[in-house]
């Protein structure tokens, strides 16, 4: 196969990007550095500004202030069609009057590539997404997942400096979604193309990205590797948005917090009554008739078993344990809860 | 961007002027009095004009008859198709759009020839108009009823009614018809508007209806004819407006909930 | 048992089928057969007469009128639809124009003719107002009753019909297509040439055929406005019916009718085909 490593891949640098719609600041002073060849996810709830940010990179929206620099060149005012990027949309973006191959060849046609050459290229790209046997089908004859594959091939055909993905998986069935997610990641690695991926699905972001930029209310909350984001969230927002969290009351004094009788280090110093955020897998249970917790429910989830209990002060607590460990517990039994000795985040007490 | 908006606005205003001028002029014309004055004189005398009331009544009866006959034939037929023979929907649609391919004037000619030997109650009276207006309204009648029936789970509704002990007639009148209210209203309004304003068949089959009377009155008194035609227009427009407002209100609700 | 049910179902359809056969089928068949009948049995004389001489000219004039009014209405209607489609969907402009189009597209025949005479006729409002301001349009007033006038009058119901038919097609153009094309490097012009244009072509061509058929089949407006002075096909059919022809020519009227049906049916068939293609593309 001749379609390979993208030599045009470029770095992106966003500085002070701000975009308002009326009184609403969709993006508010966003700074972000994206390395060449990296896959970065913009993750956040709907309305957090991630899509607007992506569209500003694409040139489909204008930024009110700030600059977009790609490959060392300021393209803040460059129109979308001169940016040498390409985009995959959530759904229905294939041109319905063109076959799969003609859709893929569209960008090449704009660049004046001869019909025979662009047809060959299109077939190569369709091979890349395992759809060469459907080259002459029309979009209405393809499934949702196949359509998104063609859209991906179309975006890659023009060998863009940057690939932009706007929730390309969210309209698909769960099974197809996971399959295509892995394919996109594999392809992106192989081509080494700088990719910005917008999603509201944390699992998608965690499994695909080199780095994740978590956004909320138009601002960047935290940017880091999936492991960093998950295990060392910088803010309570990130902590709660990624994975699930227990909310346990505690008393903070400077660098530590006392929670259910244990002392834990604080990521951010504080004092007084607070709510401590603790991941279910950081909860430790030991069999103890004089413990501080009663188990209410045990649900088996394959390799992990989820144990839900109630602390003596009434706080519900969830623990995810390896199933082998959980076998010794029973619903209604008494246990003692402690926590893994890791820095924790706190919120104002409820 | 703004220049395009201005351009679009000016263009729309010009097109709007083209559409408003004839209407304004017709109203002005029907209000003219001697000299350069205006009054309601023509409208007041309209009802005393020779033949006006008779023809108005004929047209109203025609409209009523057309609506009644259309509903009587089409509601059971389209319901039956949906309930028991959905494989015939395409055929039914094909039959119902046929009148669009046959110009009214040609139909008039065909009717004239085909029913030459028919009994006088059929051929010599507006009854034949009524029967043909049902045919002319088939395309939109079918479309409206088909859409209405597609929007309700008609099979389940009828089966429910049958398991509760109702007969077919009960199912049709008590279950299907109430759920088709909007479609039936639309059909009635469109059929009535068509029957009120139809000129081609009426004139060529030598029947006296309001539009035919209006044209012949126009030979001698333009203002009266204009007033009469405005009356036809206003009545049918009010009917169509009611329909478009009602159907918009109905179609909006499901769109939002999607 | 199942067979009996089936027969019962078909019997339920029989009133409708019978009705259509009598009141639509019979007149059409009688007409079609009559078109091939002469005093001495079967003949092609009527068809020959219908497509030559004065009647042949009627086909030319009708085609001319329908073509011109269809093309102008299609272009103006498309432009109106473009302006409307750019306005917000729930906004007043869009609501008013689409409601008005629905109503005006049904506006033809007698009231329309009188409204235009009241506006642009020799003593019409516009004619008078312009003449008091020193503009004499009396020559145009007379044109109102000839072919060019008829074109202007037909636009009154043709433009709204075009807006009604083409607006859904414009609304069906997804914003993602413009954006996908732009991000692949397409200019606005290239988008319209390669995507927007090809997608709008079938509905536009279909609408053109619909407008052509609509105009070709119209009788009432022309009859009321010109009292039969313009030799259109529908007018000629009416004349033949009213007995304004030499003896033995009655069947030429039927042949004319058959010709009109074939033309209009072809146009409507083309429209239907374009419609199906459009609904598949622009869902």
XYZ file of C-alpha atoms in Angstrom, chain C residues 7-282:
276
model
C -62.308 -11.443 -1.791
C -64.106 -9.546 0.940
C -61.254 -7.033 1.066
C -61.361 -6.532 -2.668
C -65.126 -6.168 -2.527
C -64.567 -3.391 0.000
C -62.517 -1.526 -2.598
C -65.111 -1.965 -5.320
C -67.170 1.199 -4.655
C -64.078 3.338 -5.066
C -62.839 1.465 -8.127
C -66.266 1.589 -9.730
C -66.548 5.307 -9.033
C -63.175 6.083 -10.573
C -63.925 3.833 -13.550
C -67.202 5.633 -14.270
C -66.286 9.242 -13.585
C -62.621 9.301 -14.580
C -62.059 6.155 -16.663
C -65.109 6.335 -18.887
C -64.673 9.973 -19.972
C -60.983 9.381 -20.700
C -61.529 6.178 -22.626
C -64.413 7.608 -24.625
C -62.214 10.534 -25.495
C -59.220 8.404 -26.442
C -61.349 6.128 -28.598
C -63.165 9.061 -30.155
C -59.844 10.576 -31.161
C -59.398 7.659 -33.578
C -62.966 7.574 -34.918
C -64.186 9.213 -38.091
C -67.439 9.086 -40.039
C -66.211 5.886 -41.703
C -64.728 4.051 -38.730
C -61.143 4.077 -37.484
C -58.897 6.870 -38.730
C -55.822 8.951 -37.976
C -57.390 12.006 -39.600
C -58.287 13.654 -36.259
C -54.792 13.316 -34.873
C -53.388 14.677 -38.099
C -55.738 17.647 -37.908
C -54.919 18.186 -34.237
C -51.218 18.607 -34.889
C -51.367 20.689 -38.084
C -52.952 23.946 -39.118
C -54.649 26.107 -36.473
C -54.643 23.296 -33.940
C -50.986 22.584 -34.491
C -50.368 26.288 -33.898
C -52.310 25.990 -30.636
C -49.815 23.386 -29.441
C -46.989 25.750 -30.356
C -48.580 28.710 -28.555
C -49.499 26.664 -25.479
C -46.000 25.229 -25.307
C -44.516 28.689 -25.676
C -46.711 30.114 -22.901
C -46.066 27.187 -20.582
C -42.339 27.129 -21.211
C -41.851 30.857 -20.660
C -44.049 31.030 -17.580
C -42.436 27.881 -16.164
C -38.881 29.133 -16.663
C -39.525 32.611 -15.235
C -41.476 31.232 -12.268
C -38.844 28.600 -11.613
C -36.053 31.177 -11.516
C -37.960 33.757 -9.456
C -39.424 31.074 -7.175
C -35.979 29.596 -6.575
C -34.616 33.034 -5.697
C -37.491 33.655 -3.268
C -36.920 30.243 -1.707
C -33.212 31.019 -1.299
C -33.929 34.261 0.549
C -36.564 32.516 2.703
C -34.357 29.527 3.493
C -31.733 31.881 4.928
C -34.291 33.282 7.407
C -34.849 31.546 10.772
C -37.158 28.552 10.535
C -39.662 29.656 13.143
C -39.381 33.340 12.184
C -42.339 35.354 10.871
C -40.933 35.856 7.328
C -40.666 32.156 6.649
C -44.100 31.415 8.124
C -45.822 34.166 6.161
C -44.205 33.308 2.843
C -44.842 29.579 3.086
C -48.454 30.043 4.161
C -49.026 32.653 1.447
C -47.458 30.337 -1.138
C -49.791 27.527 -0.147
C -52.786 29.788 -0.580
C -51.653 31.641 -3.721
C -50.663 28.470 -5.577
C -54.358 27.571 -5.512
C -55.326 31.004 -6.762
C -56.205 30.879 -10.414
C -59.128 31.173 -12.713
C -61.835 33.759 -12.500
C -60.839 35.853 -9.450
C -57.263 36.117 -10.684
C -58.328 37.357 -14.096
C -60.561 40.035 -12.590
C -57.890 41.129 -10.127
C -55.418 41.726 -12.938
C -57.967 43.606 -15.021
C -58.705 45.739 -11.956
C -55.004 46.525 -11.612
C -53.612 46.791 -15.126
C -56.708 46.933 -17.339
C -57.521 50.085 -19.331
C -59.310 51.636 -16.304
C -57.393 49.675 -13.695
C -55.975 51.181 -10.511
C -52.335 51.038 -11.520
C -53.032 52.263 -15.053
C -54.956 55.268 -13.716
C -52.469 56.106 -11.001
C -49.571 56.003 -13.442
C -51.398 58.118 -16.033
C -52.155 60.834 -13.465
C -48.421 60.816 -12.820
C -47.666 61.190 -16.503
C -46.850 57.570 -17.328
C -48.989 56.073 -20.037
C -49.160 52.277 -19.907
C -52.277 51.941 -22.039
C -50.282 49.973 -24.598
C -49.325 47.535 -21.849
C -52.964 47.426 -20.749
C -53.898 46.012 -24.099
C -51.087 43.495 -23.878
C -52.755 42.170 -20.747
C -55.144 40.351 -23.031
C -52.502 38.792 -25.251
C -49.846 36.169 -24.746
C -47.302 38.320 -22.879
C -50.048 39.476 -20.507
C -51.068 35.892 -19.910
C -47.474 35.037 -18.971
C -47.475 37.813 -16.360
C -50.807 36.626 -14.980
C -49.757 32.954 -14.865
C -46.710 33.909 -12.783
C -49.171 34.761 -10.039
C -49.938 31.128 -9.297
C -46.789 29.586 -10.780
C -44.237 31.399 -8.567
C -45.938 30.334 -5.308
C -46.146 26.766 -6.585
C -42.407 26.853 -7.285
C -41.655 28.170 -3.783
C -43.837 25.435 -2.309
C -42.097 22.681 -4.259
C -38.467 23.836 -4.069
C -38.285 25.088 -0.460
C -38.167 21.566 1.033
C -35.326 20.724 -1.371
C -33.341 23.778 -0.251
C -34.023 22.933 3.377
C -32.750 19.437 2.642
C -29.256 20.727 1.838
C -27.359 19.938 5.024
C -24.958 22.487 6.482
C -22.443 19.636 6.930
C -22.107 19.397 3.152
C -21.008 23.004 2.780
C -18.626 22.580 5.697
C -17.257 19.226 4.547
C -16.645 20.686 1.094
C -15.020 23.788 2.574
C -12.699 21.814 4.803
C -11.680 19.681 1.828
C -10.604 22.883 0.115
C -13.651 23.879 -1.913
C -14.523 27.494 -2.689
C -18.148 28.636 -2.532
C -18.397 28.425 -6.313
C -16.911 24.910 -6.391
C -19.412 23.823 -3.745
C -22.335 24.942 -5.871
C -20.847 23.445 -9.031
C -19.968 20.054 -7.546
C -22.410 19.549 -4.659
C -25.248 22.059 -4.284
C -25.999 22.342 -7.993
C -26.099 18.613 -8.753
C -28.234 18.031 -5.651
C -30.727 20.745 -6.570
C -30.865 19.812 -10.227
C -33.412 16.964 -10.010
C -35.888 18.874 -7.829
C -35.438 21.971 -9.991
C -35.979 20.097 -13.241
C -38.935 18.275 -11.694
C -40.463 21.553 -10.554
C -39.976 22.967 -14.053
C -41.947 20.045 -15.487
C -44.672 20.475 -12.859
C -44.964 24.180 -13.673
C -45.063 23.404 -17.380
C -47.892 20.901 -16.900
C -49.741 23.239 -14.562
C -49.647 26.032 -17.101
C -50.404 23.800 -20.094
C -53.529 22.435 -18.409
C -54.904 25.808 -17.272
C -58.114 26.877 -18.900
C -60.102 29.090 -16.548
C -57.679 32.015 -16.234
C -57.116 32.302 -19.971
C -60.808 31.874 -20.735
C -61.903 34.516 -18.239
C -59.150 36.972 -19.165
C -59.053 36.750 -22.947
C -62.525 35.351 -23.713
C -60.862 32.821 -25.979
C -58.918 35.188 -28.202
C -55.588 33.409 -27.686
C -55.497 30.024 -29.405
C -54.244 27.815 -26.577
C -54.862 24.077 -26.647
C -57.329 24.148 -23.706
C -59.135 27.114 -25.290
C -59.395 25.289 -28.613
C -60.783 22.202 -26.903
C -63.374 24.426 -25.241
C -64.256 26.004 -28.589
C -64.718 22.627 -30.233
C -66.944 21.533 -27.332
C -69.047 24.647 -27.552
C -69.695 23.778 -31.178
C -67.718 26.631 -32.687
C -66.326 24.413 -35.432
C -67.270 23.090 -38.822
C -69.383 19.939 -38.817
C -67.407 16.698 -38.545
C -64.655 18.291 -36.475
C -65.958 17.226 -33.055
C -63.494 14.395 -32.880
C -60.569 16.728 -33.530
C -61.329 18.128 -30.066
C -60.889 14.641 -28.656
C -57.592 14.236 -30.481
C -56.450 17.591 -29.057
C -57.455 16.358 -25.625
C -55.506 13.156 -26.083
C -52.448 15.156 -27.139
C -52.780 17.374 -24.061
C -53.111 14.353 -21.764
C -50.003 12.742 -23.214
C -47.944 15.926 -22.828
C -49.157 16.723 -19.329
C -48.846 13.095 -18.216
C -45.248 12.939 -19.480
C -44.374 16.125 -17.618
C -46.040 14.891 -14.422
C -44.316 11.534 -14.752
C -40.962 13.322 -14.995
C -41.866 15.375 -11.944
C -42.748 12.244 -9.983
C -39.446 10.614 -10.928
C -37.476 13.680 -9.840
C -39.441 13.789 -6.581
C -38.488 10.224 -5.714
C -34.844 10.880 -6.462
C -34.938 14.009 -4.315
C -36.511 12.322 -1.305
C -33.792 9.678 -1.413
C -31.027 12.286 -1.463
C -32.380 15.039 0.738
